[in-house]
Amino acid sequence: MAEYKLLLEHADDPAYRTLAGYQAKGGYQALRKAVGMDRQAVIDEVKKSGLRGRGGAGFPTWIKWNGIEKEKTAPHYILCNADEGEPGTFKDKQIMETVPFLMVEGMTIAGWATQGDHGYVYIRAEFCDAAKAVRQAIDEAYAAGLLGKDILGTGWDFDLDIHLGAGSYECGEESALMSSLMGERGMPRLKFPHAPLPTVAGLWDRPTVINNVETYACAPFIVERGGDWYATLGASTKNSRGTKIFSVSGHLNRPGNYEIEFGTTLGELIDLAGGVKGGALKACVPGGSSVQILRGDGLRDAVIGYEEMWEAGSMVGSGGCMVLNEHTCIVSFIWRTAQFYAMESCGKCTPCREGTKWMLQIMERIVRGNGQPGDMDLLMEITKQIDGRSFCGLGDAAAWPVAAALKVFPEEFEYFIKHGRSMIDTPQARALAPRWAQTVGV
Amino acid sequence: MSELIQIGAARPKAPQPQDLTLRWSERAVEELEALKGHYPDLKSLILPALWISQREYGGHLPPEGIAEVAARLQRTYAEIEGVATFYSMYNTAHAPGRHMIEVCTCLSCHMCGAYRLADILEEKLGVKMGETTEDGVFTLHEVECLDACDRAPVIQVGPDYLDPQATLQDEGGEAKMRAWVDRLIDDLRSRPEPSSVRLADTVVQVHVRATER
Amino acid sequence: MAAVANVPLVKVSINDVEIEVPKGELIVESVKRLGLEIPIFCYHPRMKPVGMCRMCLVEVGFKQQDGSVRKMPKPQAGCTLPASEGMVVYTDTEPIHADRRGVLEFLLINHPLDCPICDRGGECPLQNNTMAYGPSTSRFIELKRHLPKAFPLSTYVTLDLERCIQCGRCVRFTEEISGDHDLAFRFRGADMQPSTFQLTDFESKFSGNVIEICPVGALTSAKYRFRARPWDLETTPSVCTVCSNGCNVWFDHRAGKFVRINGRANEAVNEEWTCDKGKFGHEHYNAADRPTQPLVRQGDGFAPTSWSGAYDPVLAAFAEGGDRVAALVGPRVSNEALFLLRRLFERAFKSARVSSNWRRTPGSGSVQGTIADVESGGPVLVFGTSLADDLPIVHLRLRKGATNAGARVVNAFSRPTEVDRFAAVSLHYRPGSELALARGLHGLLAGTGATAEAVEAETGVPADRLREAVEVLKEGGTALSSQGLYDLSDGPQIVEALAGIARATGGRSECWATGANEQGAIELGLAGEGATATLQACAEGRVKALWLVAADPFALHPDRALVERALETVEFLVVQSPVGSEALAYASVVLPTALPAEQDGTYTNCERRVQRVQPAVPPPGDGKPDWRVFSECLLRALPETPLFNPREVMEAIAAEVPAFAGCRYEALGPEGTVLGGNLLDTPDEPAMVGGQA
């Protein structure tokens, strides 16, 4: 399998970011078709397509759209999670910067299908260029009657606004994102069965669809070309349909976003990105920092699909694929991963708040050369005390990478703890470490 | 007996809303008014209002800036301070220098040499991460993932993502980084508008619809 | 098991025992029906459950059609989980024990473990849960965080950030219960900590409650700091007598001395909350200047004497005094003492000149509903009172009504108060224009031709606000005010106008007393001519002997000069007081008495609820309860058999005062009893105040 540019087909064409350029390439045909269809028919196409959430959870999208009440009793919202925070992921950034209309049209289609009244794109505040491109796209759509009142003469009104975050990874969690949009600290909310689903009571307790940027961006293709067509892509996998944009970064010759059909292998993906740079392939974290690290031998053959990745011992996740060459100290990599989660933990629940900081303290002590026997077991136990016990997925996301690395690269941890320095003693590896970690002696 | 153990038992009182000096410009007030139409309640305006306040207070969000948001949205000071201190981009802890250079040292950036880049910046400016140069022009700040990993190692100054277009895995990568840092510092020094004000303004403007301008 | 009205029952299985519980009931409550307990920290039954601390994790499954149980892959928080049909819960498995150990380990790694110097030690949920479920050793060898300890957040509350386990109860209390939202979490992650804005004064009038609900020693009482260990304390169920709300409290004491007040549950009155005035308003029990011995005037000073030595000159001075003798009684005197005082004056001294009314104008207010009725959800007009100051617990109830039951509140006061935070309409009027506003609103509601513009001119309240208020109140609006209105020269007319408003809207008219037993004095007919008239009569020599009963006129009356003239002129002054008083300097005889928690007696709160307070500590020295003083005087003055215990006095009250018909100690019940209720039908209950049987 090779690259399959569906969403990114016209990403290199600057005109595609304007309404004129977008429509010249067939943009908004999908919306025109959708508003001529039964709302339920649109949802059925999404069901046929097999589209699963592209933010990381892989939840069947049609179930969310279908979960909005058919008899309208309250305002309905369409919420786009554009708070791309997962380390290693930058696909939504590109979508918003280069093909923003796909997302805007996709959200409008979702609004049509679910009797939506108002949509919000929650973008992380660091993404200024992306936000400006989306702003421009929305303004143009309003001016052309493709947003706002009486869209395409249907009598249906749909508003779309942008709302920026202010620096918090947890706000990429859908319920924390809602809290943040409603003016609170970015803390997650109770989930089903403790509270109704967002499709029943989401923003301001009203029915809300929440999807990722990429998920919405797939919608125009599904409506225009049909769900059955979309489902032909990725048909070699068990249940992963369509294309997925993978953000490939790290030790590569051509880091960037690469859109591939499900069923492609990790090896093919890495080759698309120009292959490993600066040394042999050692490891790969295929789906964003939260997913389990895969060891070099054999990882090239891993098939990209939700079930397939799980069987290989990792996950598709957000599609943020970080590639590491032989001059990588895994312990250092995991230390920095632990720091990320400790800094981003919202603090609501005990296991994540205390556990992420404790893991960081232990990892930092190891990287400083003061690892103690028993540290590995202790770390593993801490991950078990967090995983599944936290209030939201961030706790799990903090625990998995540490637990996986301990299982997959135990010898590096053992070495660092025993000798007080990294097992990977090459100049290239040492050059990457922070100054205070480099001065570690024997 | 127990009173003796308490040092300075009388805490200062929070200011009354009517005693506050409100500093927002007319433009800021208009922007807030326009944004009210985007949400069904005032509470949802808290994050955009804090950005407006950060712009109005020169790129810094001091207690006065927080209190002004609370007064304008009829919420309590404690609640607004709680929200402001949760998010890393509200500069509540201290006023940044004219240009805050935020260095991502997270995973892919780390793997491509972000800590080396951070060292180079520290040497060039003569300050450590988290500090501001004596002339108040530059603040160095370490941040978590900026999610532009294909450009690793990447930094953010105001609204802009910038990168040296070189990694430590490249031939002569470190030298390229150094040269780039020199150019970057010179360029930033020549820009008078504080980056954090430019960032806050960009954020606020993105909220405002074309029809509301 | 009876279902709550309209809520269906569902079958759930808890530890393999099947029970029926109301659908949606939180599992953490359902398990209590089986006598089980799930450990918690952040959960509080009176606040929205948040599931933050993760201490309450349980294993959950759902019965399938085929009888099998589909287990949820992760343990679930029992405090947020609503019961549903076929739910299967396990609270006591090995994995759950491991989870609890895990949570406690996490909480303890940054906890300073300074129990030896922590006031919470001995009554600490963290200690208790750790003993029951926690690890006994620590695996943490990193550096613990260091944060401000013993930080005075206010004169009442001390903050220790190292001990905080970030359960959020304090923050949620200020958000959901007191509504002032003075506390919020700052920062995030492991740095997250509760704080006031910039650590300024924690000004909430209900701040003391966070001390009680904090599960660790992060928020402690500055007044109680280092004073005792909980296992040294004895506790007596009691009633606060600082104001008229009559909140139920625990009166903690040690070796006969008052130590502290904690809230006690009474669903009808204060639920379980206190206000700061009450919680921290009992220090005078230990004041050094409390009278301890009967004293008689000797030259410029006093000579100690026995009680009989004191009674003789008193009875001589007051005997057959008629109009020339008078008594002024304070707001915190028990029903029994008030009744006997009146009997003493009427029968022994032939005098009707007994007065409990210290307000400027006469009036007895109005009580038509109860404190709990305030939260029912109907519209309410709060008039002329800073509710959180005058009737604090009523303020909390009203706020509950506004936020939970959608009650629309109109707040009319001369300046902003806490009620404005949840009021639908605020009417800030010019001071002095109360009557104009009350009459104006009445006119607008009764449609008597008044115009909003005219009322605006008189009061300064914008006309459209007035119209909004009328819209809110016109269907069943209740007028709620305090008898503080009688401190205004046109008080009675204002109260009259408010009563008119209630008639026009079909709502209730509530004008409630603010003194602990002010309502009781009204019920027992002691309002009298008013203190001003009595003091005037003293100053002009028309009254020759004055008996002050637990009343310092310098504190209770605004006209210092009049009080001075009165006390100087009067020939014989009895100062009967449990505490130091400025009036002592003028006394002819000093009679030391007991404070409410040092005697047996009942008090009638603002909603006419009679509650009994039993003695917790002895009065200092030779102090006696007020009722006993009067009883002993009656014994000496009259040939009839006196009443020798408060129970008998209450029986006499019930016989003589129609409002108290059927009232007796055995019938009061655990929540006290509202007068005018079905006292005659109430079966006997165990005779304990606030009833912890």
mmCIF file of C-alpha atoms in Angstrom, chain C residues 54 60 70 177 190 205 209 238 247 249 256 280-282 303 339 362 372 374 398 410 419 437 605 619 672-673:
data_model
loop_
_atom_site.group_PDB
_atom_site.id
_atom_site.type_symbol
_atom_site.label_atom_id
_atom_site.label_comp_id
_atom_site.label_asym_id
_atom_site.label_seq_id
_atom_site.Cartn_x
_atom_site.Cartn_y
_atom_site.Cartn_z
ATOM 1 C CA ARG C 54 -11.409 7.325 43.658
ATOM 2 C CA VAL C 60 -19.728 -3.381 38.803
ATOM 3 C CA ARG C 70 -21.243 -8.693 32.086
ATOM 4 C CA ILE C 177 -24.064 25.587 49.610
ATOM 5 C CA ALA C 190 -0.005 17.885 41.675
ATOM 6 C CA LYS C 205 -20.112 34.086 56.653
ATOM 7 C CA ASN C 209 -18.381 24.670 57.748
ATOM 8 C CA SER C 238 -27.328 21.438 71.928
ATOM 9 C CA CYS C 247 -29.334 25.703 64.565
ATOM 10 C CA VAL C 249 -25.013 21.990 67.289
ATOM 11 C CA GLY C 256 -16.466 21.262 82.527
ATOM 12 C CA PHE C 280 -17.358 30.913 66.700
ATOM 13 C CA GLY C 281 -19.741 32.844 68.921
ATOM 14 C CA HIS C 282 -19.448 30.843 72.120
ATOM 15 C CA ALA C 303 -19.430 42.705 98.852
ATOM 16 C CA PHE C 339 -42.572 32.583 82.138
ATOM 17 C CA PRO C 362 -43.359 47.845 68.929
ATOM 18 C CA ALA C 372 -37.883 24.644 55.331
ATOM 19 C CA VAL C 374 -38.412 28.997 52.389
ATOM 20 C CA LEU C 398 -33.470 30.482 50.252
ATOM 21 C CA VAL C 410 -36.511 39.730 44.688
ATOM 22 C CA VAL C 419 -28.814 37.489 48.224
ATOM 23 C CA LEU C 437 -40.994 50.987 48.602
ATOM 24 C CA ASN C 605 -36.749 29.983 67.239
ATOM 25 C CA PRO C 619 -21.993 27.604 85.303
ATOM 26 C CA GLY C 672 -38.107 20.243 68.199
ATOM 27 C CA THR C 673 -41.726 21.157 67.580
#
